[in-house]
Tab-separated table of C-alpha atoms and ligand atoms in Angstrom:
chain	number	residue	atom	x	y	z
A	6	UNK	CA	0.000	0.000	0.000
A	7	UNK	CA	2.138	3.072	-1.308
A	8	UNK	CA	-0.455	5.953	-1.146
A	9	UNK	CA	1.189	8.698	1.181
A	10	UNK	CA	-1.253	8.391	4.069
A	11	UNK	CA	-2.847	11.645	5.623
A	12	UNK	CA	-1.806	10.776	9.268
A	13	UNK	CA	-0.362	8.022	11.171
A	14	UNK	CA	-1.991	5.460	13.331
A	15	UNK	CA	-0.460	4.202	16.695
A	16	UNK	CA	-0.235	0.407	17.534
A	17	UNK	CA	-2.052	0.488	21.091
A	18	UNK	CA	-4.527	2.812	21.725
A	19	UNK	CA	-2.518	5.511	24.696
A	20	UNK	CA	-4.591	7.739	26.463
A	21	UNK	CA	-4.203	11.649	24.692
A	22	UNK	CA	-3.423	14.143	27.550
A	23	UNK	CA	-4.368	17.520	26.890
A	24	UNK	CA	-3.290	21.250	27.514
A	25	UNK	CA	-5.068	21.481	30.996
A	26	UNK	CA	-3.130	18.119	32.075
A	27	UNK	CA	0.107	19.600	32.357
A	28	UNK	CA	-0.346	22.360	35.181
A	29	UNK	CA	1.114	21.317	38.548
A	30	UNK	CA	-1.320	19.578	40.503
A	31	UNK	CA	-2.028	17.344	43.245
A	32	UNK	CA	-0.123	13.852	43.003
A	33	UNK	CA	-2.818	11.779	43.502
A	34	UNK	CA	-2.902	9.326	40.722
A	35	UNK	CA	-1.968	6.095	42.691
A	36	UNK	CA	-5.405	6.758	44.557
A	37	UNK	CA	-7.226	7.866	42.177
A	38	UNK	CA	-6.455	5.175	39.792
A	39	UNK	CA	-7.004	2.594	43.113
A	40	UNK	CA	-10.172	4.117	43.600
A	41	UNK	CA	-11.448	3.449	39.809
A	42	UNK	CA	-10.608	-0.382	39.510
A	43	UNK	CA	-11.639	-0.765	43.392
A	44	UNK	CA	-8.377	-2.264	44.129
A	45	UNK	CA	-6.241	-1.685	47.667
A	46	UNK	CA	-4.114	1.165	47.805
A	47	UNK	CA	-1.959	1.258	44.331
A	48	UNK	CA	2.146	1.265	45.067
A	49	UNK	CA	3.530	3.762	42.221
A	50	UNK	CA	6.207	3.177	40.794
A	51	UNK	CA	8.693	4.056	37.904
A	52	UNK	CA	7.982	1.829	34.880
A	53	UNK	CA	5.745	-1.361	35.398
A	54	UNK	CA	9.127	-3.269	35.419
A	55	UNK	CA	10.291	-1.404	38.113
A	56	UNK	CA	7.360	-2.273	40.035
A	57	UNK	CA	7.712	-6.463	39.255
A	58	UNK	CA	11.488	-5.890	40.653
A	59	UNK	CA	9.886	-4.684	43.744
A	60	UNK	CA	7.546	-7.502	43.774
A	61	UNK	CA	10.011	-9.942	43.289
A	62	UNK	CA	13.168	-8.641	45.482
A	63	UNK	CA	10.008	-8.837	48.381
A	64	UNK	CA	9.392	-12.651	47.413
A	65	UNK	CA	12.894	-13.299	47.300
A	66	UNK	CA	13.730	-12.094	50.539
A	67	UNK	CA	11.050	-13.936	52.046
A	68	UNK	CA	12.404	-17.030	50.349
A	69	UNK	CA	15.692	-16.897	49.768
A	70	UNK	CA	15.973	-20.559	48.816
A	71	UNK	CA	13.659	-20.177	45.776
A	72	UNK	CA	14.932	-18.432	42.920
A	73	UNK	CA	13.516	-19.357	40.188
A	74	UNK	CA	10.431	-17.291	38.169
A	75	UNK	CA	8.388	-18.800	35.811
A	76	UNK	CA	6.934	-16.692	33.097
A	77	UNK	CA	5.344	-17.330	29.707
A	78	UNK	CA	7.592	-17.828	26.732
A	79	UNK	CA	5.940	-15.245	24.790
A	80	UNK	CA	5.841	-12.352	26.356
A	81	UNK	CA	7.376	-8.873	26.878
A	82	UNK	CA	11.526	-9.057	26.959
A	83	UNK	CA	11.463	-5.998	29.789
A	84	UNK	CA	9.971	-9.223	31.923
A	85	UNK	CA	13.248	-11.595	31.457
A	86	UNK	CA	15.348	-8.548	31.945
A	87	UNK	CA	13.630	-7.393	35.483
A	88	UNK	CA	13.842	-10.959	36.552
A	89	UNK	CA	17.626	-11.317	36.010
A	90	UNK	CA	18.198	-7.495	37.300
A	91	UNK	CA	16.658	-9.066	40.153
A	92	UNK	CA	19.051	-11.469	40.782
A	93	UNK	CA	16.860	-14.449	39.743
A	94	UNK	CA	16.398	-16.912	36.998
A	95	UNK	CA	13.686	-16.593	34.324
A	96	UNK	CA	11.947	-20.068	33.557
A	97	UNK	CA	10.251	-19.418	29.914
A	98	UNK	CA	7.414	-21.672	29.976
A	99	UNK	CA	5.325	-22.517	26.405
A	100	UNK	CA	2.152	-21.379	26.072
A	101	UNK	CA	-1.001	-23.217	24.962
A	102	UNK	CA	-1.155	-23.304	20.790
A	103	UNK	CA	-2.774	-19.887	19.364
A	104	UNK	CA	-2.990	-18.096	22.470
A	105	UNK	CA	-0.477	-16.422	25.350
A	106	UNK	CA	-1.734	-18.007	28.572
A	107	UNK	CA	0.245	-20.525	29.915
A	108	UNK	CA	0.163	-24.340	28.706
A	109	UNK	CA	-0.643	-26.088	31.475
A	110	UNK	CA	1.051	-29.303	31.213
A	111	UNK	CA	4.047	-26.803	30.383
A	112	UNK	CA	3.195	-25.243	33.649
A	113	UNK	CA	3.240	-28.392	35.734
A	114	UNK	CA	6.054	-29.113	34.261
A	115	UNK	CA	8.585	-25.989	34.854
A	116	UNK	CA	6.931	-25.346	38.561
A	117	UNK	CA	8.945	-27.428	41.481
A	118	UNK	CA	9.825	-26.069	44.483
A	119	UNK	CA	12.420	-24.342	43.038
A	120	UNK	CA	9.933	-21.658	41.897
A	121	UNK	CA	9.918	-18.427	43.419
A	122	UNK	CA	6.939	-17.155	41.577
A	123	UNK	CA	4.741	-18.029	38.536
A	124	UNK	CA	3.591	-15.021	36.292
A	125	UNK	CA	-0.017	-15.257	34.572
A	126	UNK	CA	0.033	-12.514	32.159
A	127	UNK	CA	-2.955	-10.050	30.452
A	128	UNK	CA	-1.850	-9.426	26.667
A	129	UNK	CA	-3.359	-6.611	25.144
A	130	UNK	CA	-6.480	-6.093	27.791
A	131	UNK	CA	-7.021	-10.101	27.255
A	132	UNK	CA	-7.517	-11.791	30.884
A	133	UNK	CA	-5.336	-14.429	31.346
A	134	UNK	CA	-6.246	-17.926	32.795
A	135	UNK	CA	-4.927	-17.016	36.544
A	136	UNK	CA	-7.150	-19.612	38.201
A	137	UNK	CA	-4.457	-22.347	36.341
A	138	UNK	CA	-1.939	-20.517	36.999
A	139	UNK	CA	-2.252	-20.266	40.903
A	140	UNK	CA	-3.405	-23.927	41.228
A	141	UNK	CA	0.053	-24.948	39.578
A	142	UNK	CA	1.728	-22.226	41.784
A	143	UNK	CA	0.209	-23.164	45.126
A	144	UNK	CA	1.085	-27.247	44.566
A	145	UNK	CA	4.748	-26.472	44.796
A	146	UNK	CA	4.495	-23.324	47.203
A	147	UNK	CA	5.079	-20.698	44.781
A	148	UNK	CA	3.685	-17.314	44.580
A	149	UNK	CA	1.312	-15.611	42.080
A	150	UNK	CA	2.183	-12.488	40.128
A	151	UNK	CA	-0.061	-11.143	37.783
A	152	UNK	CA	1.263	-9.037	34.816
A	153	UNK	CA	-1.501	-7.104	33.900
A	154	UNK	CA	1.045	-4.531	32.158
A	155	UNK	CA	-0.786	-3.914	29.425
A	156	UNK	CA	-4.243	-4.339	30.921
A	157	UNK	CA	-5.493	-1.372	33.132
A	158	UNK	CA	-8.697	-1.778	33.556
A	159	UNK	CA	-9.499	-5.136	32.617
A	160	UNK	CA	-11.612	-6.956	35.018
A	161	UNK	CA	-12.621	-10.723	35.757
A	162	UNK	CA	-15.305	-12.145	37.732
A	163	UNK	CA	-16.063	-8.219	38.704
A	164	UNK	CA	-12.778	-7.190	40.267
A	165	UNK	CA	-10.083	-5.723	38.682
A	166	UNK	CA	-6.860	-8.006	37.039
A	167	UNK	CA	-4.256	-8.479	39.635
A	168	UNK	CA	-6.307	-8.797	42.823
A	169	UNK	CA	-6.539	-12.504	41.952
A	170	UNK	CA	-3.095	-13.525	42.546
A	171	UNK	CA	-0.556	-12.853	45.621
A	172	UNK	CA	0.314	-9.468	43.711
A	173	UNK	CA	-0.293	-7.858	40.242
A	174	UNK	CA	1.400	-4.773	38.613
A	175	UNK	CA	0.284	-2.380	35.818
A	176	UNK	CA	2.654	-0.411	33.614
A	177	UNK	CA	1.899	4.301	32.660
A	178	UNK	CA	4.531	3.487	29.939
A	179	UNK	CA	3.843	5.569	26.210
A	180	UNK	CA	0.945	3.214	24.389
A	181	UNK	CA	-0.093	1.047	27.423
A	182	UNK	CA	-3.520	3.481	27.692
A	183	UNK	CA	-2.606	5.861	30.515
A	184	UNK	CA	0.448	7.039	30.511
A	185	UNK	CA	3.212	9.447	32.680
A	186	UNK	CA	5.777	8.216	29.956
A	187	UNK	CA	7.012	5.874	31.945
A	188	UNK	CA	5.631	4.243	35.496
A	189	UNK	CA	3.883	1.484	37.341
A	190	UNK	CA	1.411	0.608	39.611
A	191	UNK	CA	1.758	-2.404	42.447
A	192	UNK	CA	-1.058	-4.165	44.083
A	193	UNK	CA	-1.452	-6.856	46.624
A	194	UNK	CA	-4.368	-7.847	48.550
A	195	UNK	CA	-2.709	-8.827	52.239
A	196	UNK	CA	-1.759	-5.659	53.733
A	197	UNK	CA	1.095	-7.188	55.377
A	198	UNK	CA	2.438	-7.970	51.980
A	199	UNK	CA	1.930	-4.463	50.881
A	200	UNK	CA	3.945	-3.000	53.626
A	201	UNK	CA	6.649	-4.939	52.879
A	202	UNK	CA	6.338	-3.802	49.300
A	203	UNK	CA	6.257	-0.550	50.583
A	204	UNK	CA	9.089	-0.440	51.595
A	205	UNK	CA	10.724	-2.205	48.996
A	206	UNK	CA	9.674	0.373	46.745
A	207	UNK	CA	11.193	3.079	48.644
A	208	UNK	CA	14.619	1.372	49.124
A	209	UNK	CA	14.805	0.727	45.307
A	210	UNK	CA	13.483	4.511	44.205
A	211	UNK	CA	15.915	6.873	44.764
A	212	UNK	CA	15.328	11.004	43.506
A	213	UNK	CA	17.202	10.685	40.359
A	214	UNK	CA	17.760	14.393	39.044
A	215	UNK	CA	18.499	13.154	35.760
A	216	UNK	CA	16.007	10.559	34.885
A	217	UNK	CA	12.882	12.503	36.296
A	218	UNK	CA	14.082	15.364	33.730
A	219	UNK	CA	14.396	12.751	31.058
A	220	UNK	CA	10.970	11.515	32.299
A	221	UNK	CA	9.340	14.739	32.436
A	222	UNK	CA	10.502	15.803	28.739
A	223	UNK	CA	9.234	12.859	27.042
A	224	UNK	CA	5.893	13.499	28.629
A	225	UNK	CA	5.839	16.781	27.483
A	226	UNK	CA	6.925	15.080	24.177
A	227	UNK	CA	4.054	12.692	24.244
A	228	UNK	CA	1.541	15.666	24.605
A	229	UNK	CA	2.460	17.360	21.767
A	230	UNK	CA	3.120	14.217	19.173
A	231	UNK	CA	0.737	12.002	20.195
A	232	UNK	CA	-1.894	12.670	17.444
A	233	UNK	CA	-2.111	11.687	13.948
A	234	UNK	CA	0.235	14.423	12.677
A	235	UNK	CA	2.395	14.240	15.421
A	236	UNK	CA	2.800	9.881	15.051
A	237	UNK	CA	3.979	10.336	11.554
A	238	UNK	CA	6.947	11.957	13.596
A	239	UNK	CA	7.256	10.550	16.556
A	240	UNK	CA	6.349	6.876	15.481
A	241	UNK	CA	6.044	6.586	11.522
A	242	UNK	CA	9.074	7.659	10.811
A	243	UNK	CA	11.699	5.636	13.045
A	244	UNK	CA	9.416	2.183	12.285
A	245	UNK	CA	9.974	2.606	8.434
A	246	UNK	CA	13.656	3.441	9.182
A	247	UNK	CA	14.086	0.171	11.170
A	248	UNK	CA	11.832	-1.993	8.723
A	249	UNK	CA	14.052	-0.427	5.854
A	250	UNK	CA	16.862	-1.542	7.967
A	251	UNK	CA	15.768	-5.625	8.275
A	252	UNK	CA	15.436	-4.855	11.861
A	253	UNK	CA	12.058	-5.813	13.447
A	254	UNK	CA	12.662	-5.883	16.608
A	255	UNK	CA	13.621	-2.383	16.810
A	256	UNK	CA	10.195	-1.835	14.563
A	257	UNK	CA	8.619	-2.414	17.742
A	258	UNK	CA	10.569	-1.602	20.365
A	259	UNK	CA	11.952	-4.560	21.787
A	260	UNK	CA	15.322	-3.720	21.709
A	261	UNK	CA	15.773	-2.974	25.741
A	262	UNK	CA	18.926	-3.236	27.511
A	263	UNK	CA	20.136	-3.631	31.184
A	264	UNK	CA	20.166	-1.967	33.804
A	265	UNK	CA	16.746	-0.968	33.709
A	266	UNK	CA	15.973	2.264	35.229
A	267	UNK	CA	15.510	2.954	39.395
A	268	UNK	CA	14.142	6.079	40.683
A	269	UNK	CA	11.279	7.767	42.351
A	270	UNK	CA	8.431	9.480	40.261
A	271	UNK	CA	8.580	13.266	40.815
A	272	UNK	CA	5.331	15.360	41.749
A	273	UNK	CA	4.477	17.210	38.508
A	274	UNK	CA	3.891	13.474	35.992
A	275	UNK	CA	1.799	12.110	39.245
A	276	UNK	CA	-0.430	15.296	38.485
A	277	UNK	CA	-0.542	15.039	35.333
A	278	UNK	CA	-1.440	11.365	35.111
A	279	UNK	CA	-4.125	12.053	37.923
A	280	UNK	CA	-5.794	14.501	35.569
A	281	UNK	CA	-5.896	12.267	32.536
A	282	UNK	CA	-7.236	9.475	34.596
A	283	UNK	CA	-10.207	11.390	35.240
A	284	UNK	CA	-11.134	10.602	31.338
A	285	UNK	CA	-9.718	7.079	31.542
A	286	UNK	CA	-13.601	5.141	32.414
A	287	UNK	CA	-14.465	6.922	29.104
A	288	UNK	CA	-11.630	5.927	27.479
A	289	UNK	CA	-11.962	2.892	27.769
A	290	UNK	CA	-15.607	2.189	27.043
A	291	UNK	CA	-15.022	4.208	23.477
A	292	UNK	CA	-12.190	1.698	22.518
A	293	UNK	CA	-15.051	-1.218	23.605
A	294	UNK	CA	-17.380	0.275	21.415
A	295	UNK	CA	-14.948	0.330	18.523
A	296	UNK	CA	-14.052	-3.238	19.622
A	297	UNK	CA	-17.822	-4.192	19.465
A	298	UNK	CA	-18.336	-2.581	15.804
A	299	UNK	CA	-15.112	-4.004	14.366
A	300	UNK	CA	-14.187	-7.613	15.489
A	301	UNK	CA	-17.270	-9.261	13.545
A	302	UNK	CA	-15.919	-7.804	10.618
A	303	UNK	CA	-12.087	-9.668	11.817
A	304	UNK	CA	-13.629	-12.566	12.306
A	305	UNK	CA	-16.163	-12.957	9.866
A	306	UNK	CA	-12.867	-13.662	7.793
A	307	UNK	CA	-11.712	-17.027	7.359
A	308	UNK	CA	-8.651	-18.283	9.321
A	309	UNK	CA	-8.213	-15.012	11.184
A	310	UNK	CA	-8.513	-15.686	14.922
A	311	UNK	CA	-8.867	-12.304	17.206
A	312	UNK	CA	-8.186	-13.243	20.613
A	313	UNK	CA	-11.603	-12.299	22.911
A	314	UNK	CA	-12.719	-12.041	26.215
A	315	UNK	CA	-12.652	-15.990	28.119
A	316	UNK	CA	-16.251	-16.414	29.648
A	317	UNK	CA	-17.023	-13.893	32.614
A	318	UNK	CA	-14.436	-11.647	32.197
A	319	UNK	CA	-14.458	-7.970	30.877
A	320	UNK	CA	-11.090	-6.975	29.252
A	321	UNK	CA	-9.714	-3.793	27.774
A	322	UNK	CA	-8.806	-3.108	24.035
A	323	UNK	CA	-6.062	-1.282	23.253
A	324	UNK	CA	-5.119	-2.975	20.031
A	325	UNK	CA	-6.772	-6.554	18.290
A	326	UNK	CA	-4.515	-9.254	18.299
A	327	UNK	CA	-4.845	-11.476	15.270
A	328	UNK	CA	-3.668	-15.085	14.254
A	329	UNK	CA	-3.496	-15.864	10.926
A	330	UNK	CA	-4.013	-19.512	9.840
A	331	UNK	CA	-0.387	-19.385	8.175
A	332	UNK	CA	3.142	-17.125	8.626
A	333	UNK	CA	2.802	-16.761	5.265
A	334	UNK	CA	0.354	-15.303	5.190
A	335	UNK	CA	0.883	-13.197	8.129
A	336	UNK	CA	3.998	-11.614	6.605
A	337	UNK	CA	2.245	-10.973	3.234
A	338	UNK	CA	-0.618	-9.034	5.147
A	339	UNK	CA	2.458	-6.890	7.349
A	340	UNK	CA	4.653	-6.144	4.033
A	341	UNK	CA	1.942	-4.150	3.019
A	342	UNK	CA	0.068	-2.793	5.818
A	343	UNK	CA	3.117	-2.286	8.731
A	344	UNK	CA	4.848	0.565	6.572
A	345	UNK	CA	2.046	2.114	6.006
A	346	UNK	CA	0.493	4.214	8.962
A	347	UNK	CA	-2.351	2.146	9.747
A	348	UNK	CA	-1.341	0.991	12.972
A	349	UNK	CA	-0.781	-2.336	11.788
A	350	UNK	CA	2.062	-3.866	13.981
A	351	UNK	CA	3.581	-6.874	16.075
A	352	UNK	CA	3.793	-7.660	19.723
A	353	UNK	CA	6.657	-9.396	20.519
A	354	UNK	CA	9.028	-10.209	17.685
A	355	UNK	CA	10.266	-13.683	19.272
A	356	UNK	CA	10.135	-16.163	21.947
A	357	UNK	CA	11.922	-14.881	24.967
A	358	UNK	CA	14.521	-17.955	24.344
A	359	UNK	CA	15.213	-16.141	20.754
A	360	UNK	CA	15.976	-12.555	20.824
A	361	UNK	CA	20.222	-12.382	20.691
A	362	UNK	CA	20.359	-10.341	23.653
A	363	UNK	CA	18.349	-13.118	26.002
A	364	UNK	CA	22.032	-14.873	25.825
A	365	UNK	CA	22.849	-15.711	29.087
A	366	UNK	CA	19.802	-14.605	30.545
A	367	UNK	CA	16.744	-16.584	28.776
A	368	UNK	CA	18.104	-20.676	28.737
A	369	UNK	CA	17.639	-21.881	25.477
A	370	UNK	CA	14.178	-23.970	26.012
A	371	UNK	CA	11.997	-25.549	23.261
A	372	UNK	CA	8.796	-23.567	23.123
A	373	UNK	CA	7.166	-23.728	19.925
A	374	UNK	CA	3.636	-22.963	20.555
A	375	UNK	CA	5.250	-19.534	21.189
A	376	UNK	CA	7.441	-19.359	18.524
A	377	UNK	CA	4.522	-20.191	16.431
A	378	UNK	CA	2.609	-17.404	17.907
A	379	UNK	CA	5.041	-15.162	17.070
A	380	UNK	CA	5.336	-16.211	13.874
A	381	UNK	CA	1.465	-16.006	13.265
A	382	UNK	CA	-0.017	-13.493	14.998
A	383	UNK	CA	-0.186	-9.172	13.953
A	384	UNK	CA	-1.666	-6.351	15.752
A	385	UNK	CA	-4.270	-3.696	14.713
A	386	UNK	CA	-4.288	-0.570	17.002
A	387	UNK	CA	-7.676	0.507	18.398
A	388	UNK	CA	-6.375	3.972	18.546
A	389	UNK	CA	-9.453	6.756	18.866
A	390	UNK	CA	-8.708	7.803	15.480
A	391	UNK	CA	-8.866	4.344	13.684
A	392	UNK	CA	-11.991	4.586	11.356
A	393	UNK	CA	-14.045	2.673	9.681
A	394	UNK	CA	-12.836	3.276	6.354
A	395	UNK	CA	-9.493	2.449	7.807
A	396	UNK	CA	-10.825	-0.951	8.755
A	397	UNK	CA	-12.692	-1.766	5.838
A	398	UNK	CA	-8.910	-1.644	4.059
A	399	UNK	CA	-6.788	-3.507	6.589
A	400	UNK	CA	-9.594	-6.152	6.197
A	401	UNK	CA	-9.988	-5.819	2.394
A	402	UNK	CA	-5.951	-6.357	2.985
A	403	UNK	CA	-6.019	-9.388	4.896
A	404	UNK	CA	-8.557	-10.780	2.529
A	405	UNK	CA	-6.614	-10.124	-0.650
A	406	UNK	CA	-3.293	-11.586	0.512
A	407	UNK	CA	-4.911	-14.595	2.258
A	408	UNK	CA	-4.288	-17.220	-0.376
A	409	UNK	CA	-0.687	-15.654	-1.432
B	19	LIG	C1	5.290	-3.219	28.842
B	19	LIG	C2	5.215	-4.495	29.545
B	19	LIG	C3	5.920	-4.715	30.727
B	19	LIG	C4	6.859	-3.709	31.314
B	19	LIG	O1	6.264	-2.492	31.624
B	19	LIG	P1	7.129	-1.143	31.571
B	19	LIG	O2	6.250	-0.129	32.209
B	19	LIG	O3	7.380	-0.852	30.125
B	19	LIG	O4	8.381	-1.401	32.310
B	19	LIG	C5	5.763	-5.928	31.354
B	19	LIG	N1	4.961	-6.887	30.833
B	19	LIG	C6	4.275	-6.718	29.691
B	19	LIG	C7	3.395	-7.819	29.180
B	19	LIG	C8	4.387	-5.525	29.005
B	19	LIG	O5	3.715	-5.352	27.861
């Protein structure tokens, strides 16, 4: 698709701040966010990495014999990265064929009581299956940490994602819905737990002059480019650098590297993200409607899959995630639509076990339902300016190439 495109789409649908967001404020966004899901008080902290770290350097000291954290072999690299950070050993462990929760004979099979922790995770405001995951977790003593990073909002049997398991964390990072650029919340339902992540917290999030200026500018940055015009910037134009260059996973922004940040959130982004959660209810319930009007068309398309809501359970959407019957197919539909501003995208490039920078701290481990999710499955932001017309060619796309 070569037509020079009017304005860019995003991949996930981010919250858009506005003017009236960035005065100084009060820094109340941990409670007021707390107070929305109806969820214990929210632990803030700086990037929803940060606040696993915390979660897990509280485990770890509580069981210093167990260090071993089980997490699902296709899912976000920043997760392998905080678990090594944190001194411990990532387990990848496959997941069941054409989806991202956890296999569970996989499960059974990588939990022992060795395991520190076992880590259920929400893809793209999709509930994961956490009732498997803490049955396999509590039969060897392990703990429960849900990874609801990029699911704010998301609830299941009418509480909010992460209350289900010993602890849960959210991610404010750009494109994950609200955002303060980069940040975290923590949750745990035992409040003798939560003290102890308190403090944690505290001991791990030093003032840091020079990332909360770094911080602070890129919010500013994200008010001012995050918009159609702005995207073509901001987004469009480094993606179809790095797909020019052969080099997916900088495409999507997978390329991290250690150490990952440490520092305490200054006042003026906790008042900023406390005003823009005010609109965040409403948000959400416009990217549901768009969700409602636009998945029958997905699916009525044969051997697409989009990944839904699991009985009972009311999830966010911030982006559809697709799996195509082949890879083939799959790459056919992303060489033309990725390039070309529709908000067409991927995930996660790889497996954990497969990105070159996992050497040393991802074991090599056979996974292949996840390498065959990764090799199958695309992305279609649910951004508020996505509109019909641009669905009706993203599906007229995937239709076209589907016997290529
Ligand atoms: C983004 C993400 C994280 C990490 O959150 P940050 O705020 O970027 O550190 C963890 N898990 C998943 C599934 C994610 O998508």
């Amino acid at each position: 698709m070569s037509d020079r495109r009017r304005h860019e789409l995003p991949p996930t649908a981010g919250l858009p701040l506005q003017l009236a967001d960035l005065w100084p404020g009060r820094r109340d966004l941990a409670t007021r966010v707390a107070t929305q899901i109806g969820s214990p008080p929210l632990i803030l902290t700086c990037s929803g990495s940060a606040a696993f770290m915390v979660a897990l350097k509280t485990l770890a000291a509580r069981n210093p014999q167990r260090r071993r954290v089980v997490v699902p072999a296709y899912t976000c690299p920043l997760v392998a990265l905080a678990v090594h950070q944190a001194g411990l050993e990532v387990v990848p462990c496959d997941v069941r064929h054409s989806h991202f929760d956890f296999d569970p004979d996989s499960l059974r099979n990588a939990c022992d009581e060795r395991a520190l922790a076992v880590v259920p995770t929400h893809i793209g405001g999709r509930v994961a299956d956490v009732a498997d995951a803490l049955a396999a977790a509590r039969a060897v003593g392990a703990a429960v940490i849900e990874d609801a990073a990029q699911s704010l909002g998301a609830r299941a049997h009418h509480a909010s994602v992460g209350l289900a398991g010993d602890m849960g964390f959210f991610s404010l990072a750009t494109g994950k819905g609200l955002t303060i650029y980069e940040g975290g919340l923590l949750v745990a339902r035992d409040p003798r737990l939560r003290s102890e992540l308190v403090r944690t917290a505290h001991e791990l999030a030093r003032p840091d002059f020079h990332w909360q200026s770094r911080r602070c500018l890129g919010l500013l940055g994200y008010w001012a480019l995050y918009r159609p015009r702005g995207l073509r910037l901001a987004y469009g134009k480094p993606l179809r650098r790095a797909l020019r260059a052969n080099d997916p996973v900088r495409a999507v922004g997978d390329d991290f590297s250690l150490p990952l940040p440490l520092h305490a959130v200054g006042t003026w982004r906790q008042a900023v993200g406390a005003r823009a959660a005010v609109r965040l209810p409403d948000f959400l319930y416009a990217c549901l409607e768009r969700a409602r009007r636009h998945v029958p068309h997905l699916k009525s398309i044969a051997g697409v899959r989009v990944l839904e809501d699991a009985p009972d359970t009311f999830g966010t959407w911030p982006f559809f995630l697709l799996v195509l019957e082949s890879s083939r197919w799959r790459d056919a539909v992303l060489e033309q639509l990725w390039p070309a501003g529709f908000g067409v995208s991927r995930l996660f490039i790889h497996a954990l076990p497969d990105y070159d920078y996992m050497q040393g701290i991802v074991p090599a481990t056979d996974v292949p339902n996840a390498r065959d999710f990764a090799a199958r499955s695309l992305t279609i932001g649910n951004s508020p300016w996505l509109t019909d017309a641009d669905m009706d060619r993203i599906c007229e796309v995937l239709e076209r190439t589907r016997c290529s």
